[in-house]
Coordinates of C-alpha atoms and ligand atoms in Angstrom, one line a residue:
M1 CA -29.0 -64.8 -7.3
L2 CA -26.0 -65.1 -5.0
L3 CA -23.8 -63.0 -7.4
K4 CA -26.5 -60.4 -7.6
S5 CA -26.8 -59.8 -3.8
C6 CA -23.1 -59.9 -3.4
C7 CA -22.9 -57.0 -5.9
I8 CA -25.6 -55.2 -4.0
Y9 CA -23.9 -55.6 -0.6
S10 CA -20.5 -54.4 -2.0
T11 CA -22.3 -51.3 -3.3
G12 CA -23.5 -50.7 0.2
V13 CA -20.1 -51.2 1.8
F14 CA -18.4 -49.1 -0.9
S15 CA -20.9 -46.2 -0.4
I16 CA -20.2 -46.2 3.3
L17 CA -16.4 -46.2 2.7
V18 CA -16.7 -43.3 0.2
L19 CA -19.0 -41.4 2.6
I20 CA -16.6 -41.9 5.6
S21 CA -13.5 -41.0 3.6
G22 CA -15.3 -37.9 2.2
I23 CA -16.2 -36.8 5.8
V24 CA -12.7 -37.5 7.1
L25 CA -11.1 -35.5 4.3
A26 CA -13.5 -32.6 4.7
L27 CA -12.9 -32.5 8.5
S28 CA -9.2 -32.8 8.3
N29 CA -8.9 -29.9 5.7
V30 CA -6.3 -32.0 3.9
F31 CA -7.0 -30.5 0.5
P32 CA -6.9 -26.8 1.5
H33 CA -3.7 -27.5 3.4
F34 CA -2.3 -29.3 0.4
L35 CA -3.1 -26.3 -1.8
Q36 CA -1.6 -23.8 0.7
S37 CA 1.6 -25.8 0.9
V38 CA 1.8 -25.9 -2.9
V39 CA 1.3 -22.1 -3.1
E40 CA 3.8 -21.5 -0.3
K41 CA 6.5 -23.4 -2.2
E42 CA 5.6 -21.8 -5.5
V43 CA 5.5 -18.1 -4.4
V44 CA 9.2 -17.6 -4.1
L45 CA 11.5 -15.0 -5.6
K46 CA 13.4 -17.3 -7.8
N47 CA 14.3 -16.9 -11.5
G48 CA 11.6 -18.5 -13.5
T49 CA 8.7 -18.4 -11.1
E50 CA 5.6 -16.2 -11.9
A51 CA 5.9 -14.6 -8.5
F52 CA 9.4 -13.4 -9.5
E53 CA 8.3 -12.1 -12.8
A54 CA 5.5 -10.1 -11.3
W55 CA 7.8 -8.8 -8.6
E56 CA 10.5 -7.8 -11.1
N57 CA 8.2 -6.2 -13.6
P58 CA 4.7 -5.5 -12.3
P59 CA 2.3 -6.3 -15.1
A60 CA -0.6 -4.0 -13.9
P61 CA -0.4 -0.3 -14.8
I62 CA 0.4 1.9 -11.8
Y63 CA -0.7 5.5 -11.8
M64 CA 0.6 8.3 -9.6
Q65 CA -1.9 11.2 -9.2
F66 CA -1.2 14.5 -7.6
Y67 CA -3.8 16.9 -6.2
F68 CA -2.4 20.3 -5.3
F69 CA -3.9 22.8 -2.8
N70 CA -4.0 26.3 -4.3
L71 CA -3.8 28.9 -1.6
T72 CA -6.5 31.6 -2.2
N73 CA -5.8 34.1 0.6
P74 CA -2.0 34.7 1.1
L75 CA -2.3 38.3 2.3
E76 CA -4.9 37.4 4.9
V77 CA -2.7 34.5 6.1
L78 CA 0.2 36.9 6.7
D79 CA -2.3 38.9 8.8
G80 CA -3.0 35.9 10.9
D81 CA -6.1 34.5 9.2
R82 CA -6.9 30.9 8.6
P83 CA -5.5 29.7 5.3
A84 CA -8.0 28.8 2.6
V85 CA -7.1 26.3 -0.1
V86 CA -8.8 24.8 -3.2
E87 CA -8.0 21.2 -4.3
I88 CA -6.7 21.1 -7.8
G89 CA -6.1 17.9 -9.7
P90 CA -5.5 15.2 -10.6
Y91 CA -2.3 15.5 -12.5
T92 CA -1.7 11.9 -13.5
Y93 CA 1.5 10.0 -14.3
R94 CA 1.9 6.4 -15.4
E95 CA 4.5 4.9 -13.1
Y96 CA 7.0 2.2 -14.3
R97 CA 8.8 0.5 -11.4
P98 CA 10.9 -2.4 -12.5
M99 CA 13.3 -4.1 -10.1
E100 CA 16.8 -3.6 -11.5
Q101 CA 20.3 -4.9 -10.7
V102 CA 18.7 -8.0 -9.4
D103 CA 21.3 -10.2 -7.7
F104 CA 20.5 -13.4 -5.8
H105 CA 22.8 -14.4 -2.9
D106 CA 23.0 -16.6 0.2
N107 CA 21.9 -19.7 -1.7
G108 CA 18.8 -17.9 -3.1
T109 CA 17.4 -16.9 0.3
K110 CA 18.1 -13.2 -0.4
V111 CA 17.9 -11.0 -3.4
A112 CA 19.4 -7.5 -3.8
S113 CA 17.9 -4.9 -6.2
V114 CA 17.0 -1.3 -6.8
N115 CA 13.5 -0.2 -7.6
T116 CA 13.8 2.3 -10.5
K117 CA 10.7 4.5 -10.9
T118 CA 9.9 6.5 -14.0
Y119 CA 6.9 8.8 -14.3
I120 CA 5.3 9.6 -17.7
F121 CA 2.7 12.4 -17.7
Q122 CA -0.8 11.3 -18.9
R123 CA -2.5 14.4 -20.2
N124 CA -5.7 12.5 -21.0
M125 CA -6.1 11.4 -17.4
S126 CA -5.2 14.9 -15.9
R127 CA -7.2 18.0 -15.2
G128 CA -4.8 20.1 -17.2
P129 CA -1.2 20.4 -18.4
E130 CA 1.8 20.4 -16.1
S131 CA 2.2 24.1 -16.8
E132 CA -0.8 25.1 -14.7
L133 CA 0.1 27.4 -11.8
I134 CA -0.3 26.7 -8.2
R135 CA 0.2 29.1 -5.3
T136 CA 1.5 27.5 -2.2
V137 CA 4.0 28.0 0.6
N138 CA 7.6 28.8 -0.5
I139 CA 9.2 25.6 0.8
P140 CA 12.9 26.5 0.2
A141 CA 12.4 29.9 1.9
M142 CA 10.5 28.3 4.8
T143 CA 13.3 25.7 5.2
V144 CA 16.1 28.4 5.1
M145 CA 14.2 30.6 7.5
E146 CA 13.7 27.8 10.0
Q147 CA 17.4 26.8 9.7
F148 CA 18.8 30.3 10.4
K149 CA 16.1 31.7 12.7
D150 CA 18.4 31.7 15.7
N151 CA 21.4 33.1 13.8
L152 CA 20.7 36.9 13.9
I153 CA 23.4 37.9 11.4
M154 CA 22.5 35.3 8.8
A155 CA 18.8 35.9 9.4
N156 CA 19.2 39.6 8.7
L157 CA 21.3 38.9 5.6
I158 CA 18.8 36.5 4.2
S159 CA 15.8 38.6 5.1
S160 CA 17.2 41.6 3.3
Y161 CA 18.1 39.5 0.3
M162 CA 14.6 38.2 0.2
K163 CA 13.2 41.8 0.4
G164 CA 15.4 42.7 -2.5
T165 CA 14.1 40.0 -4.8
G166 CA 10.6 40.2 -3.5
E167 CA 10.5 36.6 -2.3
G168 CA 8.1 35.9 0.4
L169 CA 6.4 33.2 2.4
F170 CA 4.3 32.2 -0.6
T171 CA 5.2 31.5 -4.2
T172 CA 3.5 30.5 -7.5
H173 CA 5.0 27.8 -9.7
T174 CA 3.8 25.3 -12.3
V175 CA 2.8 21.8 -11.3
G176 CA 5.8 20.5 -13.2
E177 CA 8.2 22.8 -11.4
L178 CA 6.8 22.0 -8.0
L179 CA 7.1 18.3 -8.6
W180 CA 10.2 17.8 -10.6
G181 CA 12.3 20.8 -9.6
Y182 CA 13.0 24.5 -10.4
E183 CA 16.0 26.7 -9.8
D184 CA 15.3 28.7 -6.6
G185 CA 16.8 32.2 -6.3
L186 CA 17.4 32.1 -2.6
L187 CA 19.1 28.7 -2.7
K188 CA 21.2 29.9 -5.6
A189 CA 22.3 32.9 -3.6
L190 CA 23.1 30.7 -0.6
K191 CA 25.1 28.4 -2.8
T192 CA 27.7 31.1 -3.2
L193 CA 28.4 30.7 0.6
K194 CA 27.9 26.9 0.7
P195 CA 29.0 25.5 -2.7
D196 CA 27.8 21.9 -2.0
L197 CA 24.1 23.2 -1.7
D198 CA 21.7 22.2 -4.4
D199 CA 19.9 25.2 -5.8
V200 CA 17.1 23.2 -7.4
F201 CA 14.0 22.5 -5.4
G202 CA 11.1 20.1 -6.2
L203 CA 9.0 17.8 -4.1
F204 CA 10.0 14.9 -6.4
Y205 CA 13.2 16.4 -7.6
K206 CA 15.6 13.6 -8.7
N207 CA 12.9 11.0 -8.1
N208 CA 12.2 10.4 -11.9
A209 CA 14.1 7.6 -13.5
S210 CA 15.9 6.9 -10.3
N211 CA 15.6 4.7 -7.2
D212 CA 15.4 5.2 -3.5
G213 CA 18.4 3.0 -2.7
E214 CA 19.4 -0.6 -2.6
Y215 CA 17.1 -3.1 -1.0
V216 CA 17.9 -6.7 0.1
F217 CA 14.8 -8.8 0.3
F218 CA 14.2 -12.3 1.6
T219 CA 13.0 -14.5 -1.2
G220 CA 10.6 -16.7 0.9
Q221 CA 12.6 -19.8 0.1
Q222 CA 13.0 -20.7 3.7
N223 CA 9.7 -19.4 5.0
Y224 CA 6.8 -18.3 2.9
K225 CA 6.0 -15.5 5.4
D226 CA 9.3 -13.9 4.5
F227 CA 8.4 -13.5 0.8
A228 CA 9.7 -10.1 -0.3
R229 CA 10.3 -9.0 3.2
V230 CA 13.0 -6.2 3.5
D231 CA 16.2 -7.4 5.1
T232 CA 18.2 -4.2 4.6
W233 CA 17.8 -0.8 2.9
N234 CA 20.9 1.0 1.8
S235 CA 22.8 -1.6 3.7
E236 CA 21.1 -0.8 7.0
S237 CA 18.6 -3.0 8.8
T238 CA 17.2 -0.1 10.8
L239 CA 16.5 3.6 10.3
S240 CA 18.1 6.4 12.3
W241 CA 15.7 9.3 12.1
W242 CA 13.5 8.4 15.0
T243 CA 14.1 8.4 18.7
S244 CA 13.2 4.8 19.7
D245 CA 14.4 1.5 18.4
E246 CA 10.9 0.3 17.8
C247 CA 10.1 3.2 15.5
N248 CA 13.4 2.8 13.7
M249 CA 12.6 -0.8 12.7
I250 CA 12.3 -1.7 9.0
N251 CA 9.3 -4.0 9.1
G252 CA 7.7 -6.1 6.3
T253 CA 7.8 -5.7 2.6
N254 CA 8.1 -2.5 0.5
G255 CA 4.3 -2.5 0.2
A256 CA 4.3 -3.7 -3.4
S257 CA 4.1 -7.5 -2.7
F258 CA 2.9 -9.6 0.2
H259 CA 3.4 -13.2 1.2
P260 CA 0.8 -15.9 0.1
V261 CA -1.8 -17.6 2.4
I262 CA -3.0 -14.5 4.2
T263 CA -5.4 -14.8 7.1
K264 CA -7.9 -12.2 8.3
N265 CA -6.2 -11.9 11.7
E266 CA -2.8 -11.0 10.1
T267 CA -0.8 -7.8 10.6
L268 CA 0.7 -6.8 7.3
Y269 CA 3.8 -4.8 7.9
M270 CA 5.4 -2.6 5.2
F271 CA 8.2 0.0 4.9
S272 CA 7.7 3.2 2.9
S273 CA 10.7 5.3 2.1
D274 CA 8.4 8.2 1.1
L275 CA 7.0 8.2 4.6
C276 CA 10.4 7.5 6.2
R277 CA 8.9 4.8 8.4
S278 CA 7.4 1.3 8.7
L279 CA 3.6 0.9 9.2
Y280 CA 1.1 -1.9 9.1
A281 CA -2.4 -2.7 7.8
L282 CA -5.2 -4.8 9.2
Y283 CA -8.1 -6.7 7.7
E284 CA -11.1 -4.4 7.1
E285 CA -13.6 -6.2 4.9
D286 CA -14.2 -8.6 2.0
V287 CA -14.0 -7.1 -1.5
T288 CA -14.4 -8.3 -5.0
V289 CA -12.2 -7.0 -7.8
K290 CA -12.9 -8.0 -11.4
G291 CA -14.9 -10.9 -10.1
I292 CA -12.1 -12.1 -7.8
P293 CA -12.7 -12.3 -4.0
G294 CA -10.2 -10.6 -1.8
Y295 CA -9.5 -9.2 1.6
R296 CA -9.2 -5.4 2.1
F297 CA -6.4 -4.3 4.4
S298 CA -5.8 -0.8 5.5
P299 CA -3.7 1.0 8.2
P300 CA -5.8 1.6 11.3
S301 CA -5.8 5.0 13.0
E302 CA -3.5 3.7 15.7
V303 CA -0.6 3.6 13.3
F304 CA -0.6 7.4 13.2
A305 CA -2.1 8.1 16.6
N306 CA -0.4 10.5 19.1
K307 CA 1.7 9.1 21.9
T308 CA -1.2 9.2 24.5
L309 CA -3.4 7.0 22.3
N310 CA -0.5 4.8 21.1
P311 CA 2.6 4.9 23.4
A312 CA 4.6 3.0 20.8
N313 CA 4.5 6.1 18.6
A314 CA 6.5 8.2 21.2
G315 CA 9.6 7.6 19.1
F316 CA 8.2 9.5 16.1
C317 CA 8.3 12.8 18.1
V318 CA 11.3 14.7 16.7
P319 CA 13.2 16.3 18.2
A320 CA 12.5 14.0 21.2
D321 CA 9.4 14.9 23.2
N322 CA 8.4 17.4 20.6
C323 CA 5.1 15.7 19.8
L324 CA 2.5 16.7 17.2
G325 CA -1.1 15.5 17.4
S326 CA -2.6 12.3 15.9
G327 CA -2.4 11.7 12.2
V328 CA 0.6 13.9 11.3
L329 CA 4.3 12.9 11.1
N330 CA 7.2 15.3 11.2
V331 CA 9.6 13.9 8.6
S332 CA 12.1 16.8 8.5
P333 CA 15.0 14.6 9.7
C334 CA 14.6 12.5 6.6
K335 CA 14.1 15.5 4.2
Q336 CA 17.3 17.4 4.8
G337 CA 15.7 19.5 7.5
A338 CA 12.8 20.8 5.4
P339 CA 9.8 21.4 7.7
I340 CA 7.8 18.7 5.9
I341 CA 4.9 17.0 7.7
M342 CA 3.2 13.9 6.3
S343 CA -0.4 13.0 6.8
S344 CA -3.3 11.3 5.1
P345 CA -5.0 13.4 2.5
H346 CA -7.3 16.1 4.0
F347 CA -6.0 15.0 7.4
Y348 CA -8.1 11.9 7.3
Q349 CA -7.9 10.1 10.7
A350 CA -5.9 13.0 12.1
D351 CA -6.8 15.3 15.0
E352 CA -9.8 17.4 14.1
K353 CA -7.8 20.6 14.9
Y354 CA -5.7 20.1 11.7
V355 CA -8.9 19.9 9.6
Q356 CA -10.3 23.0 11.2
D357 CA -7.1 25.0 10.9
V358 CA -7.3 25.0 7.1
F359 CA -10.4 26.1 5.2
G360 CA -11.1 23.6 2.4
M361 CA -10.2 20.3 4.2
K362 CA -12.8 17.6 3.8
P363 CA -11.6 14.1 4.9
Q364 CA -13.5 11.2 3.4
K365 CA -12.7 7.6 4.0
E366 CA -13.4 6.3 0.5
Q367 CA -11.2 8.8 -1.2
H368 CA -8.5 9.4 1.3
Q369 CA -7.6 6.1 3.1
T370 CA -4.8 3.8 2.0
T371 CA -6.1 0.4 1.0
I372 CA -4.6 -2.9 -0.2
D373 CA -7.0 -5.6 -1.6
I374 CA -5.3 -9.0 -1.6
H375 CA -6.2 -12.4 -3.0
P376 CA -5.6 -14.4 0.3
L377 CA -4.4 -17.7 -1.1
T378 CA -1.7 -16.3 -3.6
G379 CA -1.1 -13.0 -1.9
I380 CA -1.5 -11.3 -5.3
I381 CA -2.6 -7.6 -5.0
L382 CA -5.9 -7.1 -6.8
Q383 CA -6.1 -3.4 -6.2
A384 CA -4.2 -0.9 -4.0
A385 CA -4.1 2.8 -3.3
K386 CA -1.4 4.5 -1.3
R387 CA -2.5 8.0 -0.3
L388 CA -0.3 10.5 1.4
Q389 CA -0.3 14.3 1.9
V390 CA 2.7 16.5 2.0
N391 CA 2.3 19.5 4.3
V392 CA 4.6 22.3 5.5
F393 CA 4.9 23.5 9.0
V394 CA 4.3 27.2 8.9
E395 CA 4.9 29.6 11.8
Q396 CA 5.7 33.2 12.5
I397 CA 9.5 33.7 12.9
P398 CA 10.3 37.0 14.6
T399 CA 13.7 37.3 12.9
F400 CA 12.0 37.1 9.5
S401 CA 9.4 39.8 8.7
Q402 CA 8.4 37.7 5.6
T403 CA 6.4 35.5 7.9
G404 CA 4.3 38.5 9.0
N405 CA 1.7 37.5 11.7
A406 CA 1.2 34.0 10.3
R407 CA -0.4 31.7 12.7
T408 CA 1.2 28.3 13.4
V409 CA -0.4 25.9 11.0
I410 CA 0.3 22.6 9.1
L411 CA -0.4 23.8 5.6
P412 CA -1.2 21.2 3.0
V413 CA 0.7 21.5 -0.3
V414 CA -0.2 18.4 -2.3
Y415 CA -1.5 14.9 -1.9
L416 CA -0.7 11.8 -3.9
N417 CA -2.7 8.7 -4.8
E418 CA -0.5 5.9 -6.1
S419 CA -2.9 3.2 -7.3
V420 CA -3.0 0.0 -9.2
V421 CA -5.7 -2.4 -10.4
I422 CA -4.9 -6.0 -11.5
D423 CA -4.6 -6.2 -15.3
D424 CA -7.0 -8.4 -17.3
T425 CA -4.4 -11.0 -18.2
S426 CA -3.4 -11.6 -14.6
A427 CA -7.0 -11.5 -13.5
R428 CA -7.9 -14.3 -16.0
K429 CA -5.0 -16.4 -14.8
L430 CA -6.1 -15.9 -11.2
Q431 CA -9.7 -16.8 -12.1
K432 CA -8.4 -20.1 -13.5
I433 CA -6.5 -20.8 -10.3
I434 CA -9.6 -20.1 -8.3
V435 CA -11.7 -22.6 -10.4
E436 CA -9.0 -25.2 -9.8
Q437 CA -8.8 -24.3 -6.2
N438 CA -12.6 -24.8 -5.9
V439 CA -12.4 -28.2 -7.6
V440 CA -9.7 -29.4 -5.3
V441 CA -11.2 -28.0 -2.1
N442 CA -14.5 -29.6 -3.0
I443 CA -13.2 -33.1 -3.6
P444 CA -14.3 -34.3 -0.1
F445 CA -17.8 -32.9 -0.7
M446 CA -17.9 -34.6 -4.0
L447 CA -16.9 -37.9 -2.3
I448 CA -19.7 -37.3 0.3
G449 CA -22.1 -36.7 -2.5
L450 CA -21.0 -39.9 -4.3
G451 CA -21.4 -41.9 -1.1
I452 CA -24.9 -40.6 -0.6
I453 CA -25.8 -41.5 -4.2
L454 CA -24.3 -44.9 -3.9
G455 CA -26.2 -45.4 -0.6
G456 CA -29.4 -44.5 -2.4
V457 CA -28.6 -47.0 -5.2
F458 CA -27.9 -49.6 -2.6
M459 CA -31.3 -49.1 -0.8
F460 CA -33.1 -49.0 -4.1
L461 CA -31.6 -52.3 -5.1
M462 CA -32.3 -53.9 -1.7
C463 CA -36.0 -52.9 -1.9
R464 CA -36.3 -54.2 -5.5
Q465 CA -34.7 -57.5 -4.4
K466 CA -37.4 -57.9 -1.8
V467 CA -40.4 -56.7 -3.8
P468 CA -40.1 -59.3 -6.7
G469 CA -39.7 -62.1 -4.1
S470 CA -43.0 -61.2 -2.4
T471 CA -44.9 -60.8 -5.6
E472 CA -43.6 -64.3 -6.6
A473 CA -45.0 -65.7 -3.4
E474 CA -48.3 -64.0 -3.9
R475 CA -48.5 -65.1 -7.5
Q476 CA -47.8 -68.8 -6.9
P477 CA -51.2 -69.6 -5.1
L478 CA -52.9 -67.7 -7.9
I479 CA -51.4 -70.0 -10.6
S480 CA -52.0 -73.2 -8.6
S481 CA -55.6 -72.3 -7.8
Ligands
NAG501 C1 17.0 -15.3 -15.1 O1 17.2 -16.3 -16.2 C2 17.3 -15.7 -17.5 C3 17.4 -16.8 -18.5 O2 17.9 -18.0 -17.9 C4 18.6 -14.8 -17.5 O3 18.7 -14.2 -18.8 C5 18.4 -13.7 -16.4 O4 19.6 -13.0 -16.4 C6 18.2 -14.4 -15.1 N1 17.9 -13.3 -14.1 C7 18.5 -13.2 -12.9 C8 18.1 -12.0 -12.1 O5 19.3 -14.0 -12.6
NAG502 C1 11.0 11.0 -16.5 O1 12.0 10.4 -17.3 C2 11.6 9.9 -18.5 C3 12.8 9.2 -19.2 O2 14.0 9.5 -18.6 C4 11.0 11.0 -19.4 O3 10.6 10.4 -20.6 C5 9.8 11.6 -18.7 O4 9.3 12.6 -19.4 C6 10.3 12.1 -17.3 N1 9.1 12.5 -16.6 C7 9.0 13.7 -16.0 C8 7.8 13.9 -15.3 O5 9.9 14.5 -16.1
NAG503 C1 -4.4 8.0 -22.5 O1 -3.4 8.1 -23.5 C2 -2.5 6.9 -23.5 C3 -1.5 7.1 -24.6 O2 -0.8 8.3 -24.3 C4 -3.4 5.7 -23.7 O3 -2.5 4.5 -23.7 C5 -4.4 5.5 -22.7 O4 -5.2 4.4 -22.9 C6 -5.3 6.8 -22.6 N1 -6.2 6.7 -21.5 C7 -7.4 7.1 -21.5 C8 -8.2 7.0 -20.2 O5 -7.9 7.6 -22.5
NAG504 C1 -4.2 28.9 -8.4 O1 -4.3 30.2 -7.9 C2 -3.6 31.2 -8.6 C3 -3.6 32.5 -7.9 O2 -5.0 32.8 -7.6 C4 -4.2 31.3 -10.0 O3 -3.4 32.2 -10.8 C5 -4.1 29.9 -10.7 O4 -4.7 29.9 -12.0 C6 -4.8 28.9 -9.8 N1 -4.5 27.6 -10.4 C7 -5.4 26.9 -11.0 C8 -5.0 25.6 -11.6 O5 -6.6 27.2 -11.0
NAG505 C1 8.0 -3.3 13.8 O1 7.5 -4.5 14.3 C2 7.6 -4.8 15.7 C3 7.0 -6.1 15.9 O2 7.6 -7.1 15.1 C4 6.8 -3.7 16.4 O3 6.9 -3.9 17.8 C5 7.2 -2.3 16.0 O4 6.4 -1.4 16.6 C6 7.2 -2.2 14.5 N1 7.7 -0.9 14.1 C7 7.0 0.0 13.3 C8 7.7 1.3 13.1 O5 6.0 -0.4 12.8
NAG506 C1 -5.0 -16.5 12.8 O1 -6.1 -17.4 12.5 C2 -5.6 -18.7 12.1 C3 -6.8 -19.5 11.8 O2 -7.6 -18.8 10.9 C4 -4.9 -19.4 13.3 O3 -4.4 -20.6 12.9 C5 -3.7 -18.5 13.7 O4 -3.1 -19.0 14.8 C6 -4.2 -17.1 14.0 N1 -3.0 -16.2 14.2 C7 -3.0 -15.3 15.1 C8 -1.7 -14.5 15.1 O5 -3.9 -15.1 15.9
NAG507 C1 -4.0 12.6 21.8 O1 -5.3 12.6 21.2 C2 -6.3 12.5 22.1 C3 -7.6 12.3 21.3 O2 -7.6 13.1 20.2 C4 -6.3 13.7 23.0 O3 -7.4 13.5 24.0 C5 -5.0 13.8 23.7 O4 -4.9 15.0 24.5 C6 -3.9 13.8 22.7 N1 -2.6 13.8 23.4 C7 -1.6 14.6 23.1 C8 -0.3 14.5 23.9 O5 -1.7 15.5 22.2

């Protein structure tokens, strides 16, 4: 009898202890913090870690898609009409981008490498072959005309040369030529005067099977927040194209990896050499990719806002004080002086006037915004799409009759969509981690549950102990009587 009640009371005490420890563990967030610190230590660029392997050779297939804008009314544009374009695409390339010449230094806190990108055309994911023709602005000619517009002798010489060959403001080339390069007559002629000039022009000329320079990244060994953060690019820790120190900063990663343990209030910085600047993305919404929950981050409109709306952007006005409107970026200083203007596709998030200036623009958030979907605990990218439009600044130049009466306009040439979705093998691995994470995070709640069950058992036993006692007392008189 004594042994039995001792057992019952220890069950009671034990249930309370379990309940309390469960509640304490749940309130103190010990298990989530423990998990985070494990991940923070594991996600480091170090030979042998999974994070390093994924960084060195991204397992998920990356696709680069190009959508060109075919100009339909060149003669009317020369007469001062609004340009009209038709979007033509996609032309899809599989992109391979391994990190090469990987070299750890500074005790494994930094790693140097180049990111070699190779593009293989995917006919079955494209609208047509690379030999399809696109009519667009003659970028080499526009560049040369802008360069020599104030040099009357040269301008006359070039203008009469162009008349001789029939070259004008617009030109028709194949998709392959426009992207990967073609020999340009005007550049070839100029080369006789300036032998170091390259007579081949292409928007992605020399970008295939090559890299954009040497990066040094932090490995995240000292601080998980520094995982894959760019320290220097081409041995420089800042850029020099822009007119303020803030705008010349190289911030964040290269956009292909992010640190683990990401919170919703975080600002994710990244540097894009295509865009010639750093930018950032903010949390937008929760998403699910292949059954995995993640956070969607995207650049807010302030990133590309004009200097009135975002004074920090004043440094992107080049030459100094020569400001364009919101949503467009003059990158000519970083494109050898070519009058190239970057924007989001269809001038998404840009000043309405740019959309109105070109017939055929139709900005849509879903198709045209840049997004990064991240698994917050590990920082693994579930899905991402980088979207950029290449435009040319076109204006009438009095010294060149080739520009006719053209109105000043930012004319879209092509937009690109570089996208990735997590591969099935990595997704399965991540699913497993999530299951384990759920088990670990729920241990306190399991303890609380166990405490409640034990408490129930305790009460049941207490009641049963009393009930037989009373029945015995009731029975006794019955027997004696
Ligand atoms: C990583 O380790 C493997 C095998 O130990 C070695 O072959 C490889 O060169 C190392 N990579 C780097 C970047 O050090
Ligand atoms: C890029 O280079 C690779 C190998 O050097 C080649 O197979 C591929 O066709 C090239 N892609 C383009 C678009 O020229
Ligand atoms: C396209 O062709 C490639 C082989 O060239 C193949 O690997 C890929 O699965 C195909 N994609 C589609 C969508 O059919
Ligand atoms: C683009 O426009 C030109 C000129 O009108 C035309 O020859 C060409 O076929 C068009 N390209 C495509 C892919 O439709
Ligand atoms: C770089 O980051 C700093 C804050 O760390 C910020 O003030 C600056 O505007 C950023 N520059 C760019 C170009 O994003
Ligand atoms: C972001 O939120 C976390 C809690 O979710 C908080 O600890 C952290 O201080 C916040 N960071 C900033 C920059 O507000
Ligand atoms: C910046 O954009 C806002 C809103 O579109 C506009 O009101 C303002 O005039 C613009 N400022 C400049 C300098 O263009």
